[in-house]
Short mmCIF file of C-alpha atoms and ligand atoms in Angstrom, two decimals:
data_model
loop_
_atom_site.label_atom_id
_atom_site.label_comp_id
_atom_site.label_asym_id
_atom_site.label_seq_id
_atom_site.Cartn_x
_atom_site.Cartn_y
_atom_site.Cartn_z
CA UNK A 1 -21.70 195.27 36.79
CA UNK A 2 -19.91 197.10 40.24
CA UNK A 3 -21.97 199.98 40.98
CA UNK A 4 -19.61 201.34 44.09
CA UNK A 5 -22.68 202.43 45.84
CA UNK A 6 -22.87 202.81 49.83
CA UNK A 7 -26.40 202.36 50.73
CA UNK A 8 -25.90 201.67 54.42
CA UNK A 9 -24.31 205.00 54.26
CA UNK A 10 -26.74 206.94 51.82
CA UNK A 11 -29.77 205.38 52.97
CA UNK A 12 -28.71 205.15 56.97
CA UNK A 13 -31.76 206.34 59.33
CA UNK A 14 -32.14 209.36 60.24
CA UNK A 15 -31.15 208.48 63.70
CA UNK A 16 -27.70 207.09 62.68
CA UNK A 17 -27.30 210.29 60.58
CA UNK A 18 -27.83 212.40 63.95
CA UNK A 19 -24.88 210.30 65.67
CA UNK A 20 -22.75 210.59 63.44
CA UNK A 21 -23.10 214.05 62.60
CA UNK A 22 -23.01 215.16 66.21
CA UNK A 23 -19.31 212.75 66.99
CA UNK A 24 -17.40 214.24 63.96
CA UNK A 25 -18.95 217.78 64.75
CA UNK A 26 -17.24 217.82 67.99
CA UNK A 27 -14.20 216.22 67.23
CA UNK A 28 -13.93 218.47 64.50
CA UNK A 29 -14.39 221.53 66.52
CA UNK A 30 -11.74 220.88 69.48
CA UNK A 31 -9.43 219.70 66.28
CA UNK A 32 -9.45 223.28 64.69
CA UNK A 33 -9.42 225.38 68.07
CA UNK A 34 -6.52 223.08 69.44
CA UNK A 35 -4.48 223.21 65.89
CA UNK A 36 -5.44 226.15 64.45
CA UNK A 37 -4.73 229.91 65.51
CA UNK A 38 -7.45 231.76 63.39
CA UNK A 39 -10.50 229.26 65.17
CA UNK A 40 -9.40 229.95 68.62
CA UNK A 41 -9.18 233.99 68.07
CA UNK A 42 -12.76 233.45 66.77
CA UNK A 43 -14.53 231.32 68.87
CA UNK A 44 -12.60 232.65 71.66
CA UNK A 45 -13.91 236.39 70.42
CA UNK A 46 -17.69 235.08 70.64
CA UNK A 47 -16.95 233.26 74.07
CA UNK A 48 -17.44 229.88 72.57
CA UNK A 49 -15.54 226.95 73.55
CA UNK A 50 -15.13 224.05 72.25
CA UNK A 51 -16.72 222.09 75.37
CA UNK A 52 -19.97 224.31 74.59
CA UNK A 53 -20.45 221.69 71.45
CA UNK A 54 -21.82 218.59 72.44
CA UNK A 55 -23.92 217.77 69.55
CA UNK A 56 -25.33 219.52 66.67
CA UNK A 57 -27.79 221.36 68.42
CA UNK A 58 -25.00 223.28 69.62
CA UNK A 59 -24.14 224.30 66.13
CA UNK A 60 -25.74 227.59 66.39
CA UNK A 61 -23.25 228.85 68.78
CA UNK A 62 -20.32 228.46 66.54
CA UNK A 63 -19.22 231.89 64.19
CA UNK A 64 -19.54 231.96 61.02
CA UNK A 65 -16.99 231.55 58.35
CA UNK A 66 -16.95 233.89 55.38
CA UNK A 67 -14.56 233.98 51.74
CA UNK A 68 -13.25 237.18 54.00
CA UNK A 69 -12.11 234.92 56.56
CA UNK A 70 -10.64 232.20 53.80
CA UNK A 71 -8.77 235.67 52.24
CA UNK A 72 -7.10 236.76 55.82
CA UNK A 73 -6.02 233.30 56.36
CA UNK A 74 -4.15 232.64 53.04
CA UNK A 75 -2.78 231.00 51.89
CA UNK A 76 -1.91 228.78 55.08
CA UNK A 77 -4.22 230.36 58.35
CA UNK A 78 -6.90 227.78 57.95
CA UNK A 79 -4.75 224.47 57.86
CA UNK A 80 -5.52 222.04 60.50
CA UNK A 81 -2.90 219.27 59.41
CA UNK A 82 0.60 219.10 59.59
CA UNK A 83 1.55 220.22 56.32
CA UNK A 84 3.60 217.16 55.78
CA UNK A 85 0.13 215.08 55.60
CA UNK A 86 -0.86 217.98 52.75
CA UNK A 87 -1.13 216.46 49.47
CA UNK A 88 -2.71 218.43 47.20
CA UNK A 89 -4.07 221.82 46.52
CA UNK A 90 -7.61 223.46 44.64
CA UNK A 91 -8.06 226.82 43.88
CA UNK A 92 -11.08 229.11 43.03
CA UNK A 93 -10.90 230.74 39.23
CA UNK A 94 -10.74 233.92 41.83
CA UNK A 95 -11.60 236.82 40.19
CA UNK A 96 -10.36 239.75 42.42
CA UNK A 97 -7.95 239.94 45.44
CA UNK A 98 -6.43 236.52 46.66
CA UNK A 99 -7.46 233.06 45.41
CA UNK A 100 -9.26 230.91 47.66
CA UNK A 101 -7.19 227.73 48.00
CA UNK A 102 -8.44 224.59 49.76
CA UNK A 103 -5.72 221.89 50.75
CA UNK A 104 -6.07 217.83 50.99
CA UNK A 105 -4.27 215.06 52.79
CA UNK A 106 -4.99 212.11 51.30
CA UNK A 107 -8.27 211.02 53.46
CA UNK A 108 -9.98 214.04 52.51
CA UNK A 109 -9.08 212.87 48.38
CA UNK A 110 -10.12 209.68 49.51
CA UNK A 111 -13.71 210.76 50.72
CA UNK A 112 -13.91 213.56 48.12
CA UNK A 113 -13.61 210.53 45.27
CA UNK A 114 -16.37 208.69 47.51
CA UNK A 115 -18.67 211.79 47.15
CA UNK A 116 -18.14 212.19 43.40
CA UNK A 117 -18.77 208.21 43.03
CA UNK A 118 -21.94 208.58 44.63
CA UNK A 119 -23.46 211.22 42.21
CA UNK A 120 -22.07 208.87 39.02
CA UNK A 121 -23.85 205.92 40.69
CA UNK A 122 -26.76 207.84 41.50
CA UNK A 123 -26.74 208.97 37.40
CA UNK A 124 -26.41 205.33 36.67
CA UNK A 125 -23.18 205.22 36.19
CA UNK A 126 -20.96 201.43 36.91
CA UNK A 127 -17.62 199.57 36.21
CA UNK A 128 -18.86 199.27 32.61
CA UNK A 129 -19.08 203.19 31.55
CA UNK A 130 -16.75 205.68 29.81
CA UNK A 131 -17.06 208.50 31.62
CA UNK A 132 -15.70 211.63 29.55
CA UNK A 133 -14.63 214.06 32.04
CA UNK A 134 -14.45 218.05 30.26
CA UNK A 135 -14.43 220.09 33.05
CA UNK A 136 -11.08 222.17 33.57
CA UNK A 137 -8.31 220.14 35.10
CA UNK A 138 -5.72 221.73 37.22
CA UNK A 139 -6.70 224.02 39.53
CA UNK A 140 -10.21 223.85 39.47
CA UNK A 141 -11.80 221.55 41.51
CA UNK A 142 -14.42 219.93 38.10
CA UNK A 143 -12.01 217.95 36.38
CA UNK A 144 -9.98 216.35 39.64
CA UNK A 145 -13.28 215.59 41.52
CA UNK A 146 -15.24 213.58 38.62
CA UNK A 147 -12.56 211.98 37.87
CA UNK A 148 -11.50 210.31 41.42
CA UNK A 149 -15.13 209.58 41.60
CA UNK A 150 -15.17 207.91 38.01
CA UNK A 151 -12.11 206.01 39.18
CA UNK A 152 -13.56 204.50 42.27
CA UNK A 153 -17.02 203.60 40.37
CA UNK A 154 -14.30 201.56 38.04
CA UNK A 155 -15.71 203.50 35.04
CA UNK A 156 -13.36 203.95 32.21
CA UNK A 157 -12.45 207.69 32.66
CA UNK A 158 -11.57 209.86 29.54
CA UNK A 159 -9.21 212.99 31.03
CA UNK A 160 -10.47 215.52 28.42
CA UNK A 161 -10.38 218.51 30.30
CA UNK A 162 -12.07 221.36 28.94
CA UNK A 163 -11.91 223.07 25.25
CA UNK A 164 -10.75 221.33 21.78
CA UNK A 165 -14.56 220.86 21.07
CA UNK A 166 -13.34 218.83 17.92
CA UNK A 167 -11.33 216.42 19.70
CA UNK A 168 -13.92 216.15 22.28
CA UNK A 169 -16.83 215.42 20.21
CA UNK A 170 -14.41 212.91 17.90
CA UNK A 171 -13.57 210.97 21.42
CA UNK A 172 -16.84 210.89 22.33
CA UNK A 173 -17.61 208.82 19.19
CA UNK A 174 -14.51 207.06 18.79
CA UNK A 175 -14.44 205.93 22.30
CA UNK A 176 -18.26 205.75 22.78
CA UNK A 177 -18.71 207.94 25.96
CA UNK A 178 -21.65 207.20 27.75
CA UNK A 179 -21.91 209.35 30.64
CA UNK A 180 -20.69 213.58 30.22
CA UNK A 181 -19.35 215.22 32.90
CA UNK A 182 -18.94 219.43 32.18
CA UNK A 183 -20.44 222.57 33.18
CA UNK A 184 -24.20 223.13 31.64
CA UNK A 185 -23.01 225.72 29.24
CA UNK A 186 -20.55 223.76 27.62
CA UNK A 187 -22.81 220.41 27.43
CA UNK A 188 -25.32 223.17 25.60
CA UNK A 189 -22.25 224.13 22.85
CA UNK A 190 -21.64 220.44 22.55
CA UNK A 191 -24.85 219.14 21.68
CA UNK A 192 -25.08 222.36 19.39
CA UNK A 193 -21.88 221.10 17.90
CA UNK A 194 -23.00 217.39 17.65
CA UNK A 195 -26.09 218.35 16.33
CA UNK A 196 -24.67 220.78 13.32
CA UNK A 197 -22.40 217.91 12.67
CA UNK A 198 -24.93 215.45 12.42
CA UNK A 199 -23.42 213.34 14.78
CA UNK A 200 -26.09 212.12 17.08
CA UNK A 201 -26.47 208.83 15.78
CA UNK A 202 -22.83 208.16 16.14
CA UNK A 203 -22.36 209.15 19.88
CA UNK A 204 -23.51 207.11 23.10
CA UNK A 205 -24.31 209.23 25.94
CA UNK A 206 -26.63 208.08 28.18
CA UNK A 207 -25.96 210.90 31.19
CA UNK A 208 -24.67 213.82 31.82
CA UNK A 209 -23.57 214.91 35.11
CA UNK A 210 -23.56 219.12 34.78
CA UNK A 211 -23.15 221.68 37.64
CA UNK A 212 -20.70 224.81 38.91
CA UNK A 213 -23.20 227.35 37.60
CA UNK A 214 -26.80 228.03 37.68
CA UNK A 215 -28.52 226.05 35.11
CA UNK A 216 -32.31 226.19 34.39
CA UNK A 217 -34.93 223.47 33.73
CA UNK A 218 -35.58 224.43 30.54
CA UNK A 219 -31.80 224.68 29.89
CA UNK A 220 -31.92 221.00 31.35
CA UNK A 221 -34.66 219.90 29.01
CA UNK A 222 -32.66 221.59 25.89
CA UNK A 223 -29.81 219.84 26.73
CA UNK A 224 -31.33 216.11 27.47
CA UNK A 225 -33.66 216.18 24.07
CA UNK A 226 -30.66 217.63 22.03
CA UNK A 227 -28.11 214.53 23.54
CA UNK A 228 -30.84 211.98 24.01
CA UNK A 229 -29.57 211.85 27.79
CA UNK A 230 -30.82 212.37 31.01
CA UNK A 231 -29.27 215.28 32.86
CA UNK A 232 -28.58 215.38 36.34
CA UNK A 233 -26.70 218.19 38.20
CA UNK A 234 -24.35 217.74 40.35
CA UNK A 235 -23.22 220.82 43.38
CA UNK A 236 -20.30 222.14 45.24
CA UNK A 237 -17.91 224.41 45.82
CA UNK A 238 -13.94 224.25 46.28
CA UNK A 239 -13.86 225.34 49.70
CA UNK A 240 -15.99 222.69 51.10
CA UNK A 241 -13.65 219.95 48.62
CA UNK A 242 -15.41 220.63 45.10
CA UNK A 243 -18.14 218.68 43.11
CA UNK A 244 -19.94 215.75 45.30
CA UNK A 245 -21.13 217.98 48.15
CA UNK A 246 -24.67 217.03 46.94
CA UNK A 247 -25.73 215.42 43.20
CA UNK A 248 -29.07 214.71 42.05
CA UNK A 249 -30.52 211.01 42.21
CA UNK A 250 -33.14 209.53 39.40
CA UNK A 251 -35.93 211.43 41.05
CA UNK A 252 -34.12 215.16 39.81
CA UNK A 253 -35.92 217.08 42.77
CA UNK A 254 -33.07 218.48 44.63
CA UNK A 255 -29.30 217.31 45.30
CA UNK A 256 -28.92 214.83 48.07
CA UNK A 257 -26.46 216.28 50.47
CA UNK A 258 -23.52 213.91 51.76
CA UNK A 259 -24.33 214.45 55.32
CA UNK A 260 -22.01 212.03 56.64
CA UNK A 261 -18.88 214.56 55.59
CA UNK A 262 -21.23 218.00 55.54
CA UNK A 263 -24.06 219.57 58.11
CA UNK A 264 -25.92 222.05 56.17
CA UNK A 265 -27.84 224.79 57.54
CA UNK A 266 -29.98 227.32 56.10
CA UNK A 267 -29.88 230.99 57.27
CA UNK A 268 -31.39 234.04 57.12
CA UNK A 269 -28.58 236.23 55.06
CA UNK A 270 -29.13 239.66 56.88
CA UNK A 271 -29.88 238.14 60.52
CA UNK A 272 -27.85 234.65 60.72
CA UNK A 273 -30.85 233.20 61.72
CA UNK A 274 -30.93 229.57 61.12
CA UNK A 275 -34.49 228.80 58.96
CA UNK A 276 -36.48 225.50 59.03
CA UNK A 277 -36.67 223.10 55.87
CA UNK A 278 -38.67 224.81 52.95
CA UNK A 279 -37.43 228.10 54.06
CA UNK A 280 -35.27 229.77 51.30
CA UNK A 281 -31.76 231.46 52.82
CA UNK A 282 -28.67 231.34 52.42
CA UNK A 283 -26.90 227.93 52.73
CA UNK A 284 -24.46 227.24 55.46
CA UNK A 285 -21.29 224.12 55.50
CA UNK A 286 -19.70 222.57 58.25
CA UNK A 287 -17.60 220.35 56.83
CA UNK A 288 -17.07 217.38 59.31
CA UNK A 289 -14.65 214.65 57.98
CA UNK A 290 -11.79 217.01 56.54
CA UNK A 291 -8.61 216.72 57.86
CA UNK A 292 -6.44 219.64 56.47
CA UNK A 293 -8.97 222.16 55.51
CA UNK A 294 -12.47 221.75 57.86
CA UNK A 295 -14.58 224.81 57.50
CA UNK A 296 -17.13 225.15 60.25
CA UNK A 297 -20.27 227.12 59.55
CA UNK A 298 -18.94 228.03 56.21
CA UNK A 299 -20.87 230.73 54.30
CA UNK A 300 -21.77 230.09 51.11
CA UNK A 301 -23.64 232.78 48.82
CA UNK A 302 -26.11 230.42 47.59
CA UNK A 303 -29.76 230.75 48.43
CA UNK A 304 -31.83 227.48 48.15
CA UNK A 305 -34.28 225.32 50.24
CA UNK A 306 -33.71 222.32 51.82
CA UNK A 307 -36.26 219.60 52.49
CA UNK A 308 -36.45 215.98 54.41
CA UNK A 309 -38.97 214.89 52.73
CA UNK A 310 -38.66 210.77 51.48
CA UNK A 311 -37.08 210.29 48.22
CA UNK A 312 -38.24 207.59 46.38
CA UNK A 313 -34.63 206.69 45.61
CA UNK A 314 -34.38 204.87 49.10
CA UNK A 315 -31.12 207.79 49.96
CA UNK A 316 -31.96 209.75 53.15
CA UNK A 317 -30.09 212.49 53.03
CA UNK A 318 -31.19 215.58 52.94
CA UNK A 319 -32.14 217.38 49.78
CA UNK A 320 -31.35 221.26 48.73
CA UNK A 321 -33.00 223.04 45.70
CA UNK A 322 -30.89 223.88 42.88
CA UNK A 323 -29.45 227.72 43.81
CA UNK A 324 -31.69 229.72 42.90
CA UNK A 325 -29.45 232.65 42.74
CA UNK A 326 -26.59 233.92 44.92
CA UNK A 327 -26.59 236.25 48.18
CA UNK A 328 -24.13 238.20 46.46
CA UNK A 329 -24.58 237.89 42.68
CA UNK A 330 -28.35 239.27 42.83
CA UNK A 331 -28.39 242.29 40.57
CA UNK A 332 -30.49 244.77 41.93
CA UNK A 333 -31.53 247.22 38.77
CA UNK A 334 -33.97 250.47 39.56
CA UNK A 335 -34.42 248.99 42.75
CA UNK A 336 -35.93 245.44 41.98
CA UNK A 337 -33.73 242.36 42.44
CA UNK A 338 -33.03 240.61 39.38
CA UNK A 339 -31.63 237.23 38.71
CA UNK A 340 -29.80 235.93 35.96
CA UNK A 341 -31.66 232.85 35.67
CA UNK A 342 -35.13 234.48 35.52
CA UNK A 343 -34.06 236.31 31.99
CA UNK A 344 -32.92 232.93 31.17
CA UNK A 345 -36.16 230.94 32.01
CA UNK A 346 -37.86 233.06 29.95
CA UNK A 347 -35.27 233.38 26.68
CA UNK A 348 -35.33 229.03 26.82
CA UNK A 349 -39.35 229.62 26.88
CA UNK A 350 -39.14 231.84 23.93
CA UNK A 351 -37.10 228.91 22.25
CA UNK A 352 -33.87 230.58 22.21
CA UNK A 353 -30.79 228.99 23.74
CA UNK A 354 -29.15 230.00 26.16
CA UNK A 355 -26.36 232.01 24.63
CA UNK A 356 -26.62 235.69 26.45
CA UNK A 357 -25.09 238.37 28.11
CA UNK A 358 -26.57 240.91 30.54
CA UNK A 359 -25.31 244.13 30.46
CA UNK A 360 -26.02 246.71 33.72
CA UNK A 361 -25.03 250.56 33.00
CA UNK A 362 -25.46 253.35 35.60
CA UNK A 363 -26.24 256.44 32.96
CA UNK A 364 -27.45 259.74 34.48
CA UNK A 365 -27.77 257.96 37.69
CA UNK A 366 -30.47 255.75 36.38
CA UNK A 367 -29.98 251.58 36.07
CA UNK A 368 -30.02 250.54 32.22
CA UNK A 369 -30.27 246.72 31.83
CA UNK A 370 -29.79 245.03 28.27
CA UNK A 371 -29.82 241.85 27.45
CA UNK A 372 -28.20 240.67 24.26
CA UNK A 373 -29.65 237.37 22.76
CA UNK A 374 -27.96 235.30 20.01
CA UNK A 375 -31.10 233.97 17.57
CA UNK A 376 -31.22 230.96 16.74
CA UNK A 377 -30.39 229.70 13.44
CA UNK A 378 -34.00 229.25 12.68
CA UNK A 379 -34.67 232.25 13.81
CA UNK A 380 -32.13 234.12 12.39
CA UNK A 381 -33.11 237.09 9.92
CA UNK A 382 -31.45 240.23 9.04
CA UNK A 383 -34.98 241.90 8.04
CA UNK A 384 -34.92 244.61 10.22
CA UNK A 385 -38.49 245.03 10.99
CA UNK A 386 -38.64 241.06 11.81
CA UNK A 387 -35.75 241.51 14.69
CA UNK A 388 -37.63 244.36 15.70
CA UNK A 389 -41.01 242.35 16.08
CA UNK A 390 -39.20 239.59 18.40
CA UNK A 391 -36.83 242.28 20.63
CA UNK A 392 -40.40 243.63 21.35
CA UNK A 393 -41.92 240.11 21.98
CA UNK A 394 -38.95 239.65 24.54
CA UNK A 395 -39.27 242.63 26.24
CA UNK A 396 -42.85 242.39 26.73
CA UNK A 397 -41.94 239.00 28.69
CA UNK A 398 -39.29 239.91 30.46
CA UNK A 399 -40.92 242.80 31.90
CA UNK A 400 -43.94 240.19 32.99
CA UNK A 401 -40.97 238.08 34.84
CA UNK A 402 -38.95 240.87 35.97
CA UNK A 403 -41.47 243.84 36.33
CA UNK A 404 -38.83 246.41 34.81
CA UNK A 405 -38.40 247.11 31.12
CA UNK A 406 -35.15 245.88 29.95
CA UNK A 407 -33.70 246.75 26.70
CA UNK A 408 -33.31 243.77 24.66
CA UNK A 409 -30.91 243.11 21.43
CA UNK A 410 -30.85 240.31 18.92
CA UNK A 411 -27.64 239.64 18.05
CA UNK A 412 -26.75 237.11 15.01
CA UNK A 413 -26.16 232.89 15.76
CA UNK A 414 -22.53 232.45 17.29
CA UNK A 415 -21.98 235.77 17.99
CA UNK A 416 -21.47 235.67 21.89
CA UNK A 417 -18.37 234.11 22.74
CA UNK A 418 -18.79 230.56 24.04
CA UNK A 419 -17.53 229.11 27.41
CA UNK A 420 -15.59 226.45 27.83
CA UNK A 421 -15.84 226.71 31.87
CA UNK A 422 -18.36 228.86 33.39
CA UNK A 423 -20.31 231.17 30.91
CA UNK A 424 -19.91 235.07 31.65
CA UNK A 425 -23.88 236.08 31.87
CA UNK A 426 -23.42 239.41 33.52
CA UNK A 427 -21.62 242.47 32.80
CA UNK A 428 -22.31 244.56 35.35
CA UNK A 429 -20.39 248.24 34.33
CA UNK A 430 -21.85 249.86 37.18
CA UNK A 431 -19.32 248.78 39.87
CA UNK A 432 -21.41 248.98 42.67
CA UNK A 433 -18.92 247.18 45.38
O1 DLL B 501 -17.91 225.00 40.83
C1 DLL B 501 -17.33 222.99 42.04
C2 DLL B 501 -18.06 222.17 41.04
C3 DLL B 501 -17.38 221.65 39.96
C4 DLL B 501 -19.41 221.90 41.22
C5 DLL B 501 -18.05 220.86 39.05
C6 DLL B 501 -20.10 221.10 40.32
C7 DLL B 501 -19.41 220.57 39.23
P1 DLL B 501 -16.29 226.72 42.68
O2 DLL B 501 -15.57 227.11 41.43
O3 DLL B 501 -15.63 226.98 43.98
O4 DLL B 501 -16.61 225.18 42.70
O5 DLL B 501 -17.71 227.44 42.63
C8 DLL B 501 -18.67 227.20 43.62
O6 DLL B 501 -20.43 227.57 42.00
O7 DLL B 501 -20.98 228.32 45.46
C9 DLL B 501 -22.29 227.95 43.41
O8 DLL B 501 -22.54 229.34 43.43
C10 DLL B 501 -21.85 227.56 42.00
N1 DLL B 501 -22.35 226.20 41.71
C11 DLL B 501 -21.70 225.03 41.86
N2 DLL B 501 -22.50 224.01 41.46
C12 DLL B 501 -23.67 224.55 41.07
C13 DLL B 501 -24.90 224.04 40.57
C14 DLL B 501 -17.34 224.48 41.76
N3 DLL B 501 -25.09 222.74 40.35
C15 DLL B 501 -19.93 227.94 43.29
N4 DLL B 501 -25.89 224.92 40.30
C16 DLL B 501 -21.07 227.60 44.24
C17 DLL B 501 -25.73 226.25 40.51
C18 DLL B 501 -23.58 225.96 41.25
N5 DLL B 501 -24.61 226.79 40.96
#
């Protein structure tokens, strides 16, 4: 039984951590502002050079990067190799404007695989699993990332790629899957689908591995009792390579971040401030092993926590919180900030699953938020004065969360449209930016 696991890098001291954070940081740095055009105009704008960066304490002085910056620079600004070393290409799903796309020589696929096989070992995975793999393929970063990691644990990998929910669920008995790879929403469907089937017996699943959207712990606890599995989530973003930049271990209190490819900072999002562990900002990458597409002080949306505190699980590095919510995707309705995956903490409590939409309307100048909420089949009824009594229920409870009365409707089971990437939650008709 090969695990692939690296514990004298995962569980290195903090001290070797340090050194080799602060060597790659500043080769890193004098690589981009010798090879690349865009760094020098910035640094040189806020009179940094690269001799000012000795070690990561120096960090601080470098400017931030923002998706702004990756949009000027397409599609090649940011490159720092020779594109003849270029091997591949990821994209974003990019809804507006220009696509984000990250580029890889084959080092950076190499440690990118290395990062992925980490979080599979760290969800138990070895050389003796089948390791079903739905996330998209192509250009998105899911499918490509857990499956170089899969590879390099020696796990036999299933290339489903996402959608044919049949095929996938007949695979995953055929072929006796024991670890899932896909995004939260879509392990939900499936173990819906398994379930209705009444397939659980016949499947093998031990763990899932589930990230690329926010995800709650009751959505977590849904998913694990439905599949029998334990659920771990997994974090990352394509910019910074995809999947791997942190993954939960056994302990599932946080995402271990690979700090011997990525520095992470926390800042304040209106100031820039950097903010000490157990301070909630805005996370911040420097990516510090890349060779074609090294990001320093990369801004990332996502607000979360990070903490140093010992894991149990013997790994060192340092841990971040789940997001809890997005610098950018906050809603703010009548004023109050709202996020997505409060309504949903308290739909799962209510024992519905999480199949719902938000809708945000700007009528006579006021906000209107509704929330449309498939029933479950249980639950279902088409007595009018019954759906009534529950919308009621959920409004009372949402306004407790939210402290703003949103309008809530109970629409029939199956009646939102199910994801087979990342789920649509918010509709937000107000076009504020
Ligand atoms: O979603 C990479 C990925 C693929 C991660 C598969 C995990 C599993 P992007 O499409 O560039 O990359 O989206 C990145 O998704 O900034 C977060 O806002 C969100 N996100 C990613 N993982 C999680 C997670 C991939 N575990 C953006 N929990 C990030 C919450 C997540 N949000």
């Amino acid at each position: 039984m090969e695990r692939y696991y690296q514990p004298e890098i995962e569980c290195a001291s903090p001290e070797q951590i340090r050194a080799w954070q602060d060597e790659r940081l500043v080769a890193t740095v004098k690589r981009v502002y010798e090879n690349v055009a865009y760094y020098r105009k910035k640094m040189d704008e806020k009179g940094v050079t690269p001799e000012d960066i000795r070690s990561v304490d120096d960090l601080h002085k470098l400017p931030f990067l923002t998706k702004d910056d990756l949009r000027d620079a397409y599609p090649y600004g940011l490159v720092a190799a020779p594109l003849k070393d270029c091997v591949r290409i990821q994209s974003t799903s990019g809804t507006t404007g220009r696509r984000v796309v990250a580029f890889y020589t084959q080092h950076d696929i190499d440690l990118w695989d290395d990062c992925c096989a980490r979080a599979i070992v760290a969800a138990g995975g070895t050389n003796e699993d089948v390791v079903h793999v739905c996330y998209g393929y192509g250009l998105f970063t899911g499918g490509p990332g857990l499956n170089g990691g899969s590879h390099k644990v020696g796990s036999l990998t299933l290339p489903m790629s996402s959608g044919n929910t049949e095929r996938q669920i007949q695979f995953m008995c055929d072929l006796g899957s024991t670890i899932l790879c896909c995004t939260p929403s879509y392990a939900a469907y499936l173990a819906e689908s398994i379930h209705e089937r009444g397939l659980r017996d016949k499947i093998k699943l031990k763990a899932g591995i589930f990230g690329a959207e926010a995800w709650t712990q009751e959505m977590r606890r849904d998913i694990e009792e439905k599949l029998g599995i334990k659920a771990y989530d997994i974090y990352g973003l394509t910019e910074i390579s995809g999947p791997g930049v942190s993954f939960e271990c056994n302990e599932q209190t946080g995402m271990h971040i690979n700090e011997d490819h990525f520095i992470a900072e926390v800042i304040n999002p209106v100031t820039g401030e950097v903010l000490p562990d157990g301070e909630k900002g805005e996370l911040v990458f420097t990516s510090i092993t890349k060779e074609a597409f090294p990001l320093t002080r990369y801004r990332t949306r996502d607000i979360c926590i990070l903490s140093h505190k010992k894991c149990s699980c013997g790994r060192t590095h340092v841990k971040m919180t789940k997001p809890m919510g997005r610098s950018d995707d906050m809603l703010i309705v009548k004023g109050v900030n709202v996020f997505p995956a409060q309504i949903e903490s308290v739909l799962l409590n209510k024992g519905y699953a999480a199949n719902y939409q938000i809708y945000v309307d700007r009528i006579n100048n006021s906000d209107v938020i509704e929330v449309r909420v498939e029933m479950t089949p249980e639950m279902f009824s088409d007595t009018v004065s019954i759906i009534a009594t529950q919308e009621k229920e959920l409004v009372e409870a949402l306004k407790s969360m939210l402290g703003i009365y949103v309008k809530v409707k109970l629409v029939a089971p199956k009646s939102i449209t199910r994801s087979e990437g990342k789920a649509v939650r918010v509709i937000d008709n107000r076009k504020l930016y």
